[in-house]
PDB file of C-alpha atoms in Angstrom:
ATOM      1  CA  GLN A   7     199.547  37.386 -16.696  1.00 83.00           C
ATOM      2  CA  VAL A   8     202.789  38.407 -15.124  1.00 88.00           C
ATOM      3  CA  GLN A   9     204.450  36.866 -12.029  1.00 93.00           C
ATOM      4  CA  LEU A  10     207.239  38.501 -10.192  1.00 95.00           C
ATOM      5  CA  VAL A  11     209.346  37.041  -7.338  1.00 96.00           C
ATOM      6  CA  GLU A  12     211.874  39.009  -5.316  1.00 98.00           C
ATOM      7  CA  SER A  13     214.908  37.664  -3.642  1.00 98.00           C
ATOM      8  CA  GLY A  14     218.219  38.716  -2.264  1.00 98.00           C
ATOM      9  CA  GLY A  15     217.158  40.410   1.025  1.00 98.00           C
ATOM     10  CA  GLY A  16     218.932  39.937   4.297  1.00 97.00           C
ATOM     11  CA  LEU A  17     220.436  41.454   7.462  1.00 98.00           C
ATOM     12  CA  VAL A  18     223.402  43.728   6.882  1.00 98.00           C
ATOM     13  CA  GLN A  19     225.289  46.476   8.631  1.00 98.00           C
ATOM     14  CA  ALA A  20     225.066  50.086   7.736  1.00 98.00           C
ATOM     15  CA  GLY A  21     227.498  50.808   4.912  1.00 98.00           C
ATOM     16  CA  ASP A  22     227.147  47.333   3.336  1.00 98.00           C
ATOM     17  CA  SER A  23     225.689  46.460  -0.001  1.00 98.00           C
ATOM     18  CA  LEU A  24     222.995  44.093  -1.156  1.00 98.00           C
ATOM     19  CA  ARG A  25     221.627  43.082  -4.607  1.00 98.00           C
ATOM     20  CA  LEU A  26     217.982  42.371  -4.885  1.00 98.00           C
ATOM     21  CA  SER A  27     216.574  40.403  -7.770  1.00 98.00           C
ATOM     22  CA  CYS A  28     213.088  40.462  -9.341  1.00 96.00           C
ATOM     23  CA  ALA A  29     212.566  37.369 -11.536  1.00 95.00           C
ATOM     24  CA  ALA A  30     209.768  37.906 -14.019  1.00 91.00           C
ATOM     25  CA  SER A  31     207.610  35.547 -16.022  1.00 89.00           C
ATOM     26  CA  GLY A  32     204.651  35.940 -18.268  1.00 85.00           C
ATOM     27  CA  ARG A  33     203.680  38.898 -20.380  1.00 78.00           C
ATOM     28  CA  THR A  34     206.095  41.420 -18.849  1.00 69.00           C
ATOM     29  CA  PHE A  35     206.057  43.634 -21.891  1.00 68.00           C
ATOM     30  CA  SER A  36     202.429  44.387 -21.305  1.00 73.00           C
ATOM     31  CA  SER A  37     203.561  47.250 -19.180  1.00 82.00           C
ATOM     32  CA  PRO A  38     206.270  49.819 -20.014  1.00 88.00           C
ATOM     33  CA  ALA A  39     208.340  49.474 -16.873  1.00 92.00           C
ATOM     34  CA  VAL A  40     209.238  47.560 -13.760  1.00 94.00           C
ATOM     35  CA  GLY A  41     209.565  49.315 -10.457  1.00 96.00           C
ATOM     36  CA  TRP A  42     211.016  48.779  -7.071  1.00 98.00           C
ATOM     37  CA  PHE A  43     209.190  49.873  -3.972  1.00 98.00           C
ATOM     38  CA  ARG A  44     209.608  49.424  -0.180  1.00 98.00           C
ATOM     39  CA  GLN A  45     207.468  49.448   2.885  1.00 98.00           C
ATOM     40  CA  ALA A  46     208.942  50.032   6.364  1.00 97.00           C
ATOM     41  CA  PRO A  47     206.969  48.995   9.502  1.00 93.00           C
ATOM     42  CA  GLY A  48     204.149  51.421  10.173  1.00 95.00           C
ATOM     43  CA  LYS A  49     204.713  53.329   6.956  1.00 97.00           C
ATOM     44  CA  GLU A  50     203.083  53.392   3.523  1.00 97.00           C
ATOM     45  CA  ARG A  51     204.686  51.715   0.598  1.00 98.00           C
ATOM     46  CA  GLU A  52     206.968  54.099  -1.277  1.00 98.00           C
ATOM     47  CA  PHE A  53     208.596  54.320  -4.638  1.00 98.00           C
ATOM     48  CA  VAL A  54     212.322  53.523  -4.906  1.00 98.00           C
ATOM     49  CA  SER A  55     213.154  53.192  -8.620  1.00 98.00           C
ATOM     50  CA  TYR A  56     211.816  52.227 -11.991  1.00 97.00           C
ATOM     51  CA  ARG A  57     213.341  51.094 -15.219  1.00 95.00           C
ATOM     52  CA  SER A  58     211.701  50.777 -18.629  1.00 92.00           C
ATOM     53  CA  TRP A  59     212.022  47.346 -20.254  1.00 84.00           C
ATOM     54  CA  SER A  60     213.961  49.010 -23.073  1.00 84.00           C
ATOM     55  CA  GLY A  61     216.424  50.443 -20.553  1.00 85.00           C
ATOM     56  CA  ARG A  62     216.203  53.939 -21.962  1.00 90.00           C
ATOM     57  CA  SER A  63     214.501  55.308 -18.900  1.00 93.00           C
ATOM     58  CA  THR A  64     215.391  55.002 -15.264  1.00 96.00           C
ATOM     59  CA  TYR A  65     214.377  56.981 -12.297  1.00 97.00           C
ATOM     60  CA  TYR A  66     215.157  56.999  -8.562  1.00 98.00           C
ATOM     61  CA  ALA A  67     213.659  58.418  -5.419  1.00 98.00           C
ATOM     62  CA  ASP A  68     215.827  61.202  -3.973  1.00 98.00           C
ATOM     63  CA  SER A  69     216.478  59.052  -0.872  1.00 97.00           C
ATOM     64  CA  VAL A  70     218.317  56.397  -2.815  1.00 98.00           C
ATOM     65  CA  LYS A  71     219.835  58.438  -5.733  1.00 98.00           C
ATOM     66  CA  GLY A  72     223.484  57.815  -6.029  1.00 98.00           C
ATOM     67  CA  ARG A  73     223.395  54.726  -3.821  1.00 98.00           C
ATOM     68  CA  PHE A  74     221.029  52.371  -5.668  1.00 98.00           C
ATOM     69  CA  THR A  75     221.142  51.146  -9.216  1.00 98.00           C
ATOM     70  CA  ILE A  76     218.425  49.421 -11.211  1.00 97.00           C
ATOM     71  CA  SER A  77     219.412  47.012 -14.032  1.00 95.00           C
ATOM     72  CA  ARG A  78     218.202  44.050 -16.046  1.00 91.00           C
ATOM     73  CA  ASP A  79     219.522  40.762 -17.362  1.00 89.00           C
ATOM     74  CA  ASN A  80     217.455  40.136 -20.462  1.00 81.00           C
ATOM     75  CA  ALA A  81     218.594  36.578 -20.763  1.00 85.00           C
ATOM     76  CA  LYS A  82     217.363  35.838 -17.270  1.00 88.00           C
ATOM     77  CA  ASN A  83     214.350  38.169 -17.482  1.00 89.00           C
ATOM     78  CA  THR A  84     215.423  39.453 -14.172  1.00 93.00           C
ATOM     79  CA  VAL A  85     215.590  43.029 -12.852  1.00 94.00           C
ATOM     80  CA  TYR A  86     218.164  43.887 -10.194  1.00 97.00           C
ATOM     81  CA  LEU A  87     218.419  46.562  -7.538  1.00 98.00           C
ATOM     82  CA  GLN A  88     221.985  47.084  -6.433  1.00 98.00           C
ATOM     83  CA  MET A  89     221.999  48.809  -3.094  1.00 98.00           C
ATOM     84  CA  ASN A  90     225.133  50.359  -1.848  1.00 98.00           C
ATOM     85  CA  SER A  91     226.051  52.401   1.303  1.00 98.00           C
ATOM     86  CA  LEU A  92     222.953  51.028   3.015  1.00 98.00           C
ATOM     87  CA  LYS A  93     221.461  53.053   5.874  1.00 98.00           C
ATOM     88  CA  VAL A  94     219.382  52.011   8.800  1.00 97.00           C
ATOM     89  CA  GLU A  95     216.463  53.900   7.247  1.00 97.00           C
ATOM     90  CA  ASP A  96     216.596  51.631   4.244  1.00 98.00           C
ATOM     91  CA  THR A  97     215.192  48.866   6.344  1.00 98.00           C
ATOM     92  CA  ALA A  98     211.957  47.696   4.811  1.00 98.00           C
ATOM     93  CA  ILE A  99     210.230  44.979   2.742  1.00 98.00           C
ATOM     94  CA  TYR A 100     211.202  45.516  -0.886  1.00 98.00           C
ATOM     95  CA  TYR A 101     208.796  44.741  -3.672  1.00 98.00           C
ATOM     96  CA  CYS A 102     208.830  44.784  -7.408  1.00 97.00           C
ATOM     97  CA  ALA A 103     205.910  45.370  -9.736  1.00 96.00           C
ATOM     98  CA  ILE A 104     205.104  46.330 -13.310  1.00 94.00           C
ATOM     99  CA  GLY A 105     203.474  49.515 -14.466  1.00 93.00           C
ATOM    100  CA  PRO A 106     203.896  52.836 -16.292  1.00 93.00           C
ATOM    101  CA  LEU A 107     206.929  55.137 -16.105  1.00 94.00           C
ATOM    102  CA  SER A 108     205.585  56.549 -12.919  1.00 95.00           C
ATOM    103  CA  THR A 109     206.458  56.968  -9.234  1.00 96.00           C
ATOM    104  CA  VAL A 110     202.836  56.437  -8.220  1.00 96.00           C
ATOM    105  CA  VAL A 111     202.547  53.175  -6.240  1.00 97.00           C
ATOM    106  CA  ALA A 112     198.897  52.649  -7.114  1.00 97.00           C
ATOM    107  CA  ALA A 113     199.726  52.691 -10.827  1.00 96.00           C
ATOM    108  CA  TYR A 114     201.617  49.440 -10.541  1.00 96.00           C
ATOM    109  CA  SER A 115     200.416  45.795 -10.505  1.00 92.00           C
ATOM    110  CA  SER A 116     201.409  42.187 -10.405  1.00 92.00           C
ATOM    111  CA  TRP A 117     203.319  42.671  -7.116  1.00 94.00           C
ATOM    112  CA  GLY A 118     205.729  40.133  -5.908  1.00 93.00           C
ATOM    113  CA  PRO A 119     205.641  38.773  -2.314  1.00 96.00           C
ATOM    114  CA  GLY A 120     208.562  40.982  -1.258  1.00 97.00           C
ATOM    115  CA  THR A 121     211.975  40.458   0.317  1.00 98.00           C
ATOM    116  CA  GLN A 122     212.988  41.775   3.713  1.00 98.00           C
ATOM    117  CA  VAL A 123     216.064  44.056   4.030  1.00 98.00           C
ATOM    118  CA  THR A 124     217.261  44.843   7.510  1.00 98.00           C
ATOM    119  CA  VAL A 125     220.148  47.277   7.998  1.00 98.00           C
ATOM    120  CA  SER A 126     221.629  47.438  11.511  1.00 97.00           C
ATOM    121  CA  SER A 127     223.737  50.252  12.946  1.00 94.00           C
TER     122      SER A 127
END
């Protein structure tokens, strides 16, 4: 069983940066990748980025490409999402989950509780 816990969210201004963390425990290698997702109020959960556990594969949604970077600290078994040049439209609850190398939300499991990111103008 895999457990994921997100942290690092907060209230920032447009243009600022935040780094989210996803601490993983359990059989994380049971799935090929870890993904970041977000859900804004009144909207469906959407894909943000994924990274294979090996690090050989990463992928980003067009809306965050060039601004967000996914990485991993093997020693801490933690996956990070570095978010730069934040925009108001990045405001959402951010979640991490494990799954295949896919952008399909439903393909992922073991969701963490999420961390709130609020970007003000």
